[in-house]
PDB file of C-alpha atoms in Angstrom:
ATOM      1  CA  UNK A   1       5.455 -16.601   5.178  1.00 76.00           C
ATOM      2  CA  UNK A   2       3.161 -13.524   6.545  1.00 82.00           C
ATOM      3  CA  UNK A   3      -0.588 -12.558   6.386  1.00 88.00           C
ATOM      4  CA  UNK A   4      -3.297 -10.482   7.217  1.00 93.00           C
ATOM      5  CA  UNK A   5      -7.051 -10.097   8.439  1.00 94.00           C
ATOM      6  CA  UNK A   6      -9.077  -7.291   8.979  1.00 95.00           C
ATOM      7  CA  UNK A   7     -11.981  -7.822   9.866  1.00 93.00           C
ATOM      8  CA  UNK A   8     -14.779  -6.481   8.658  1.00 91.00           C
ATOM      9  CA  UNK A   9     -14.537  -4.279   5.096  1.00 92.00           C
ATOM     10  CA  UNK A  10     -16.862  -1.742   5.877  1.00 96.00           C
ATOM     11  CA  UNK A  11     -17.367   0.077   9.637  1.00 97.00           C
ATOM     12  CA  UNK A  12     -18.826   3.077  10.116  1.00 97.00           C
ATOM     13  CA  UNK A  13     -19.061   5.221  13.611  1.00 97.00           C
ATOM     14  CA  UNK A  14     -20.921   8.067  15.300  1.00 97.00           C
ATOM     15  CA  UNK A  15     -18.413  11.537  14.940  1.00 97.00           C
ATOM     16  CA  UNK A  16     -16.856  11.636  18.755  1.00 97.00           C
ATOM     17  CA  UNK A  17     -17.144   7.595  18.888  1.00 97.00           C
ATOM     18  CA  UNK A  18     -14.566   5.165  20.231  1.00 97.00           C
ATOM     19  CA  UNK A  19     -12.804   4.080  16.291  1.00 98.00           C
ATOM     20  CA  UNK A  20     -11.872  -0.034  17.010  1.00 98.00           C
ATOM     21  CA  UNK A  21      -9.892  -1.322  13.091  1.00 98.00           C
ATOM     22  CA  UNK A  22      -9.698  -5.269  13.884  1.00 97.00           C
ATOM     23  CA  UNK A  23      -6.433  -6.282  12.458  1.00 97.00           C
ATOM     24  CA  UNK A  24      -4.910 -10.186  13.375  1.00 96.00           C
ATOM     25  CA  UNK A  25      -1.626 -11.472  11.559  1.00 94.00           C
ATOM     26  CA  UNK A  26       0.424 -14.460  10.540  1.00 91.00           C
ATOM     27  CA  UNK A  27       4.422 -14.745  10.787  1.00 84.00           C
ATOM     28  CA  UNK A  28       6.810 -16.814  11.066  1.00 78.00           C
ATOM     29  CA  UNK A  29       9.397 -14.996  12.501  1.00 78.00           C
ATOM     30  CA  UNK A  30       8.711 -11.464  14.855  1.00 77.00           C
ATOM     31  CA  UNK A  31       6.710  -9.683  12.856  1.00 84.00           C
ATOM     32  CA  UNK A  32       7.184  -5.817  12.352  1.00 88.00           C
ATOM     33  CA  UNK A  33       3.740  -4.212  11.405  1.00 92.00           C
ATOM     34  CA  UNK A  34       1.993  -1.102  10.207  1.00 93.00           C
ATOM     35  CA  UNK A  35      -1.052   0.770   9.728  1.00 96.00           C
ATOM     36  CA  UNK A  36      -1.467   2.814   6.726  1.00 96.00           C
ATOM     37  CA  UNK A  37      -4.278   5.106   6.071  1.00 96.00           C
ATOM     38  CA  UNK A  38      -5.766   5.473   2.731  1.00 94.00           C
ATOM     39  CA  UNK A  39      -7.655   9.175   1.966  1.00 93.00           C
ATOM     40  CA  UNK A  40      -9.879   9.735  -1.059  1.00 89.00           C
ATOM     41  CA  UNK A  41      -7.773   9.585  -4.109  1.00 85.00           C
ATOM     42  CA  UNK A  42      -4.562  10.078  -2.867  1.00 88.00           C
ATOM     43  CA  UNK A  43      -2.051   7.271  -2.115  1.00 90.00           C
ATOM     44  CA  UNK A  44      -1.486   4.821   1.107  1.00 93.00           C
ATOM     45  CA  UNK A  45       0.237   7.079   4.215  1.00 93.00           C
ATOM     46  CA  UNK A  46       1.463   5.375   6.950  1.00 93.00           C
ATOM     47  CA  UNK A  47      -0.419   5.741   9.898  1.00 95.00           C
ATOM     48  CA  UNK A  48       1.926   4.226  12.965  1.00 95.00           C
ATOM     49  CA  UNK A  49       4.009   0.450  13.361  1.00 92.00           C
ATOM     50  CA  UNK A  50       5.312  -1.675  15.822  1.00 91.00           C
ATOM     51  CA  UNK A  51       8.732  -3.088  15.781  1.00 85.00           C
ATOM     52  CA  UNK A  52       9.851  -3.595  18.432  1.00 81.00           C
ATOM     53  CA  UNK A  53       9.982  -2.272  22.522  1.00 83.00           C
ATOM     54  CA  UNK A  54       6.255  -0.732  23.679  1.00 85.00           C
ATOM     55  CA  UNK A  55       3.080  -3.317  22.564  1.00 89.00           C
ATOM     56  CA  UNK A  56       1.321   0.542  22.642  1.00 94.00           C
ATOM     57  CA  UNK A  57       2.089   2.286  19.631  1.00 94.00           C
ATOM     58  CA  UNK A  58       0.591   6.164  19.275  1.00 95.00           C
ATOM     59  CA  UNK A  59       0.299   7.785  15.634  1.00 94.00           C
ATOM     60  CA  UNK A  60      -1.237  10.553  13.882  1.00 93.00           C
ATOM     61  CA  UNK A  61      -4.324  11.801  14.137  1.00 93.00           C
ATOM     62  CA  UNK A  62      -4.766  10.617  18.012  1.00 95.00           C
ATOM     63  CA  UNK A  63      -5.262   6.931  16.170  1.00 97.00           C
ATOM     64  CA  UNK A  64      -2.762   3.899  18.317  1.00 97.00           C
ATOM     65  CA  UNK A  65      -2.532   0.679  18.286  1.00 97.00           C
ATOM     66  CA  UNK A  66      -1.332  -1.585  20.669  1.00 95.00           C
ATOM     67  CA  UNK A  67       0.373  -5.273  19.416  1.00 94.00           C
ATOM     68  CA  UNK A  68      -0.186  -8.530  20.992  1.00 93.00           C
ATOM     69  CA  UNK A  69       1.264 -11.446  20.509  1.00 90.00           C
ATOM     70  CA  UNK A  70      -0.609 -13.620  22.213  1.00 91.00           C
ATOM     71  CA  UNK A  71      -3.718 -12.450  20.597  1.00 93.00           C
ATOM     72  CA  UNK A  72      -1.746 -11.784  17.459  1.00 93.00           C
ATOM     73  CA  UNK A  73      -3.488  -9.125  17.072  1.00 95.00           C
ATOM     74  CA  UNK A  74      -2.692  -5.441  16.038  1.00 96.00           C
ATOM     75  CA  UNK A  75      -5.857  -3.279  16.312  1.00 97.00           C
ATOM     76  CA  UNK A  76      -5.934   0.652  15.160  1.00 98.00           C
ATOM     77  CA  UNK A  77      -7.951   2.354  17.851  1.00 98.00           C
ATOM     78  CA  UNK A  78      -8.621   6.118  18.231  1.00 98.00           C
ATOM     79  CA  UNK A  79     -10.642   7.489  21.631  1.00 97.00           C
ATOM     80  CA  UNK A  80     -13.112  10.047  19.456  1.00 97.00           C
ATOM     81  CA  UNK A  81     -13.542   9.962  15.779  1.00 97.00           C
ATOM     82  CA  UNK A  82     -14.044  12.607  13.657  1.00 96.00           C
ATOM     83  CA  UNK A  83     -15.411  13.802   9.888  1.00 96.00           C
ATOM     84  CA  UNK A  84     -11.407  13.822   8.794  1.00 96.00           C
ATOM     85  CA  UNK A  85     -10.913  10.536   9.472  1.00 97.00           C
ATOM     86  CA  UNK A  86     -13.355   8.809   6.980  1.00 97.00           C
ATOM     87  CA  UNK A  87     -10.563   6.745   4.640  1.00 97.00           C
ATOM     88  CA  UNK A  88      -8.913   3.847   3.820  1.00 96.00           C
ATOM     89  CA  UNK A  89      -7.010   1.334   6.571  1.00 97.00           C
ATOM     90  CA  UNK A  90      -5.101  -1.001   5.528  1.00 96.00           C
ATOM     91  CA  UNK A  91      -2.956  -3.330   8.082  1.00 96.00           C
ATOM     92  CA  UNK A  92       0.251  -4.807   6.784  1.00 92.00           C
ATOM     93  CA  UNK A  93       3.036  -7.173   8.516  1.00 90.00           C
ATOM     94  CA  UNK A  94       6.430  -6.727   7.284  1.00 84.00           C
ATOM     95  CA  UNK A  95       7.513  -9.622   5.106  1.00 67.00           C
ATOM     96  CA  UNK A  96      10.671 -10.472   3.296  1.00 61.00           C
ATOM     97  CA  UNK A  97      13.066  -8.457   1.506  1.00 61.00           C
ATOM     98  CA  UNK A  98      11.209  -5.277   2.781  1.00 69.00           C
ATOM     99  CA  UNK A  99       8.036  -6.824   0.220  1.00 79.00           C
ATOM    100  CA  UNK A 100       4.550  -5.637   2.784  1.00 85.00           C
ATOM    101  CA  UNK A 101       1.929  -7.569   2.713  1.00 87.00           C
ATOM    102  CA  UNK A 102      -1.319  -5.795   3.221  1.00 90.00           C
ATOM    103  CA  UNK A 103      -4.786  -6.536   4.247  1.00 92.00           C
ATOM    104  CA  UNK A 104      -7.852  -5.509   2.090  1.00 91.00           C
ATOM    105  CA  UNK A 105      -8.547  -3.273   3.750  1.00 94.00           C
ATOM    106  CA  UNK A 106     -11.944  -0.968   6.228  1.00 96.00           C
ATOM    107  CA  UNK A 107     -13.578   1.619   4.996  1.00 96.00           C
ATOM    108  CA  UNK A 108     -14.858   4.200   7.782  1.00 97.00           C
ATOM    109  CA  UNK A 109     -17.079   6.117   7.254  1.00 97.00           C
ATOM    110  CA  UNK A 110     -17.771   8.861  10.183  1.00 97.00           C
ATOM    111  CA  UNK A 111     -21.551   9.461  10.569  1.00 96.00           C
ATOM    112  CA  UNK A 112     -22.282  13.147  11.602  1.00 94.00           C
TER     113      UNK A 112
ATOM    114  CA  UNK B   1      11.503  16.190  -0.689  1.00 63.00           C
ATOM    115  CA  UNK B   2       9.140  15.510  -2.845  1.00 80.00           C
ATOM    116  CA  UNK B   3       7.653  12.564  -2.555  1.00 93.00           C
ATOM    117  CA  UNK B   4       7.587   9.923  -4.807  1.00 96.00           C
ATOM    118  CA  UNK B   5       6.701  11.282  -7.890  1.00 96.00           C
ATOM    119  CA  UNK B   6       4.482   9.285 -10.320  1.00 97.00           C
ATOM    120  CA  UNK B   7       2.702  11.171 -13.978  1.00 96.00           C
ATOM    121  CA  UNK B   8       1.208  10.365 -15.701  1.00 97.00           C
ATOM    122  CA  UNK B   9      -1.717  11.270 -12.561  1.00 95.00           C
ATOM    123  CA  UNK B  10      -4.939  10.333 -14.639  1.00 96.00           C
ATOM    124  CA  UNK B  11      -4.417   7.890 -18.306  1.00 97.00           C
ATOM    125  CA  UNK B  12      -7.114   7.270 -20.635  1.00 97.00           C
ATOM    126  CA  UNK B  13      -7.083   4.771 -23.562  1.00 97.00           C
ATOM    127  CA  UNK B  14      -8.433   1.891 -25.719  1.00 97.00           C
ATOM    128  CA  UNK B  15      -7.696  -1.603 -25.496  1.00 97.00           C
ATOM    129  CA  UNK B  16      -4.957  -1.893 -27.445  1.00 97.00           C
ATOM    130  CA  UNK B  17      -2.730   0.714 -27.223  1.00 97.00           C
ATOM    131  CA  UNK B  18       0.555   0.487 -25.106  1.00 97.00           C
ATOM    132  CA  UNK B  19      -0.138   2.008 -21.659  1.00 98.00           C
ATOM    133  CA  UNK B  20       3.314   3.304 -19.701  1.00 98.00           C
ATOM    134  CA  UNK B  21       3.588   4.837 -16.765  1.00 98.00           C
ATOM    135  CA  UNK B  22       6.342   6.686 -14.665  1.00 98.00           C
ATOM    136  CA  UNK B  23       7.803   6.784 -11.022  1.00 98.00           C
ATOM    137  CA  UNK B  24      10.163   8.577  -9.745  1.00 98.00           C
ATOM    138  CA  UNK B  25      11.068   6.868  -6.071  1.00 97.00           C
ATOM    139  CA  UNK B  26      12.717   9.316  -3.594  1.00 96.00           C
ATOM    140  CA  UNK B  27      16.068   9.651  -3.547  1.00 95.00           C
ATOM    141  CA  UNK B  28      18.118   7.366  -2.106  1.00 93.00           C
ATOM    142  CA  UNK B  29      15.523   4.783  -1.529  1.00 94.00           C
ATOM    143  CA  UNK B  30      16.967   1.319  -2.383  1.00 93.00           C
ATOM    144  CA  UNK B  31      13.335  -0.476  -3.168  1.00 93.00           C
ATOM    145  CA  UNK B  32      10.367   0.129  -5.791  1.00 95.00           C
ATOM    146  CA  UNK B  33       7.266  -0.934  -5.574  1.00 95.00           C
ATOM    147  CA  UNK B  34       4.556  -1.481  -8.127  1.00 97.00           C
ATOM    148  CA  UNK B  35       1.071  -2.044  -6.823  1.00 96.00           C
ATOM    149  CA  UNK B  36      -2.363  -1.978  -8.551  1.00 95.00           C
ATOM    150  CA  UNK B  37      -5.799  -1.444  -6.882  1.00 92.00           C
ATOM    151  CA  UNK B  38      -9.311  -2.579  -7.928  1.00 91.00           C
ATOM    152  CA  UNK B  39     -12.391  -3.074  -6.128  1.00 86.00           C
ATOM    153  CA  UNK B  40     -12.221  -6.123  -6.687  1.00 87.00           C
ATOM    154  CA  UNK B  41      -8.822  -7.389  -6.091  1.00 86.00           C
ATOM    155  CA  UNK B  42      -7.975  -4.473  -3.650  1.00 86.00           C
ATOM    156  CA  UNK B  43      -4.124  -4.011  -2.893  1.00 89.00           C
ATOM    157  CA  UNK B  44      -1.742  -5.897  -4.867  1.00 89.00           C
ATOM    158  CA  UNK B  45       1.830  -6.393  -5.479  1.00 92.00           C
ATOM    159  CA  UNK B  46       3.095  -6.571  -8.906  1.00 95.00           C
ATOM    160  CA  UNK B  47       6.765  -5.968  -8.714  1.00 95.00           C
ATOM    161  CA  UNK B  48       9.284  -4.838  -6.565  1.00 94.00           C
ATOM    162  CA  UNK B  49      13.227  -3.750  -7.366  1.00 95.00           C
ATOM    163  CA  UNK B  50      16.451  -3.536  -5.111  1.00 93.00           C
ATOM    164  CA  UNK B  51      18.731  -1.685  -6.181  1.00 94.00           C
ATOM    165  CA  UNK B  52      16.893  -1.119  -9.873  1.00 95.00           C
ATOM    166  CA  UNK B  53      17.462  -5.257 -10.365  1.00 96.00           C
ATOM    167  CA  UNK B  54      13.913  -6.842 -10.251  1.00 95.00           C
ATOM    168  CA  UNK B  55      13.738  -9.206  -7.178  1.00 92.00           C
ATOM    169  CA  UNK B  56       9.970 -10.576  -7.419  1.00 90.00           C
ATOM    170  CA  UNK B  57       7.322 -10.357  -9.832  1.00 92.00           C
ATOM    171  CA  UNK B  58       5.642 -12.715  -9.510  1.00 90.00           C
ATOM    172  CA  UNK B  59       2.853 -10.665  -8.971  1.00 91.00           C
ATOM    173  CA  UNK B  60       2.669  -9.161 -12.646  1.00 94.00           C
ATOM    174  CA  UNK B  61      -0.181 -10.697 -14.295  1.00 88.00           C
ATOM    175  CA  UNK B  62       0.687 -11.670 -17.592  1.00 86.00           C
ATOM    176  CA  UNK B  63       3.176 -11.437 -20.120  1.00 91.00           C
ATOM    177  CA  UNK B  64       1.268  -8.365 -21.265  1.00 95.00           C
ATOM    178  CA  UNK B  65       2.928  -6.400 -17.851  1.00 97.00           C
ATOM    179  CA  UNK B  66       6.052  -5.085 -18.040  1.00 97.00           C
ATOM    180  CA  UNK B  67       8.869  -3.223 -15.668  1.00 97.00           C
ATOM    181  CA  UNK B  68      12.002  -1.110 -15.609  1.00 97.00           C
ATOM    182  CA  UNK B  69      14.311   0.541 -13.426  1.00 97.00           C
ATOM    183  CA  UNK B  70      16.858   2.303 -15.605  1.00 97.00           C
ATOM    184  CA  UNK B  71      18.575   3.287 -12.632  1.00 95.00           C
ATOM    185  CA  UNK B  72      17.835   4.782  -8.967  1.00 95.00           C
ATOM    186  CA  UNK B  73      15.505   7.389  -9.644  1.00 95.00           C
ATOM    187  CA  UNK B  74      13.203   6.192 -12.170  1.00 96.00           C
ATOM    188  CA  UNK B  75      11.475   3.122 -13.190  1.00 98.00           C
ATOM    189  CA  UNK B  76       8.258   2.453 -15.628  1.00 98.00           C
ATOM    190  CA  UNK B  77       5.392  -0.006 -15.512  1.00 98.00           C
ATOM    191  CA  UNK B  78       4.428  -0.686 -19.726  1.00 98.00           C
ATOM    192  CA  UNK B  79       0.956  -2.315 -20.453  1.00 97.00           C
ATOM    193  CA  UNK B  80       1.240  -3.684 -23.512  1.00 97.00           C
ATOM    194  CA  UNK B  81      -1.527  -4.474 -25.497  1.00 96.00           C
ATOM    195  CA  UNK B  82      -3.675  -2.794 -23.327  1.00 96.00           C
ATOM    196  CA  UNK B  83      -6.651  -4.116 -22.178  1.00 96.00           C
ATOM    197  CA  UNK B  84     -10.248  -2.850 -20.146  1.00 96.00           C
ATOM    198  CA  UNK B  85      -9.413  -5.218 -17.072  1.00 95.00           C
ATOM    199  CA  UNK B  86      -6.201  -3.375 -16.653  1.00 96.00           C
ATOM    200  CA  UNK B  87      -8.309  -0.289 -15.868  1.00 97.00           C
ATOM    201  CA  UNK B  88      -7.140   0.324 -11.942  1.00 96.00           C
ATOM    202  CA  UNK B  89      -4.976   2.664 -10.304  1.00 95.00           C
ATOM    203  CA  UNK B  90      -1.346   1.743  -9.935  1.00 97.00           C
ATOM    204  CA  UNK B  91       0.828   2.900  -7.050  1.00 96.00           C
ATOM    205  CA  UNK B  92       4.683   3.612  -7.075  1.00 97.00           C
ATOM    206  CA  UNK B  93       6.390   2.596  -3.340  1.00 95.00           C
ATOM    207  CA  UNK B  94       9.989   3.411  -2.238  1.00 94.00           C
ATOM    208  CA  UNK B  95      12.155   2.401   1.271  1.00 91.00           C
ATOM    209  CA  UNK B  96      14.842   2.695   2.565  1.00 90.00           C
ATOM    210  CA  UNK B  97      15.673  -1.005   3.913  1.00 83.00           C
ATOM    211  CA  UNK B  98      16.251  -1.120   7.322  1.00 77.00           C
ATOM    212  CA  UNK B  99      16.323  -4.657   8.009  1.00 72.00           C
ATOM    213  CA  UNK B 100      12.371  -4.428   7.479  1.00 64.00           C
ATOM    214  CA  UNK B 101      11.509  -1.706  10.445  1.00 68.00           C
ATOM    215  CA  UNK B 102      11.004   0.914   7.216  1.00 78.00           C
ATOM    216  CA  UNK B 103       8.110   2.790   5.705  1.00 85.00           C
ATOM    217  CA  UNK B 104       7.023   1.761   2.311  1.00 90.00           C
ATOM    218  CA  UNK B 105       6.545   5.970   0.840  1.00 93.00           C
ATOM    219  CA  UNK B 106       3.708   5.439  -2.197  1.00 94.00           C
ATOM    220  CA  UNK B 107       2.848   7.532  -4.325  1.00 95.00           C
ATOM    221  CA  UNK B 108      -0.194   9.323  -5.782  1.00 93.00           C
ATOM    222  CA  UNK B 109      -1.301   6.733  -8.278  1.00 95.00           C
ATOM    223  CA  UNK B 110      -1.605   6.754 -12.002  1.00 97.00           C
ATOM    224  CA  UNK B 111      -6.289   6.482 -12.721  1.00 96.00           C
ATOM    225  CA  UNK B 112      -5.681   4.384 -15.615  1.00 97.00           C
ATOM    226  CA  UNK B 113      -9.088   3.198 -17.315  1.00 97.00           C
ATOM    227  CA  UNK B 114      -8.692   1.336 -21.093  1.00 97.00           C
ATOM    228  CA  UNK B 115     -11.877   1.589 -22.799  1.00 97.00           C
TER     229      UNK B 115
END
C-alpha cells in the first residue's frame, strides 16, 4: 500500500525567496514519485517525476526534487520564487495498476 | 494532441436532476481515471478503467454515481439523482501503461454546482 503526506497545507514565501514544499511517502515497493501543480481553475499538470537513477530530479519552471530513501521524502524546491508560482502543489506516489495516490496538496502563496 | 477533453466545463443543475459528464482521453492511452476535488475532501479517485474495463470503483461515493467507457475514446460519469453535496470539480485523466512510470494527464475539469 502507498500513502503520501504533505506537511503544511499552506506555504507563503516572498518573491525571490526559496520555495520548499515537503512530501513524505510510504510504499511497500520501490516508489515512483510525482509532483503535480494546479493553477487556479485548471487541471493538474506534471512538474516532475522520479523513477530510478539520479535522485535529484529537475522539472519545469525551475523546480526540482530530491528523492531520499532513508528519509522517505521527496521534497520540492525552487531557489527563487516567482509570482507565477502561486498554485496548489500535489505530491503523488505510484501504486498498483497505474493508480496514483495523491497527497492533500499544499497551497503556495507568493508575496510581492 | 489536444490533450484530455472534458465537457461541459461548467454545469449548474437542480437537486434531483441527472448529470452526465464526458471525457475524451488522449488517443492511445489505455488508462482513464475519474477524480473529484472539493475543498473539504481534496482530490479523490472515484474510478479508473484499463482498456475500457472498470478496474477499481471503490471510490464511487454511492449508487447514484455510475461510470462507463464504451470505447477507448470516450467515457461518461453520471450522477442520478444529483444532490447539493455532489457540487465539486470533476477531473478526468488518462495515461499509458509503462510499468508505473506513466504520467497521468488531466483534463481541465467540469465544475458542477447542484442547487
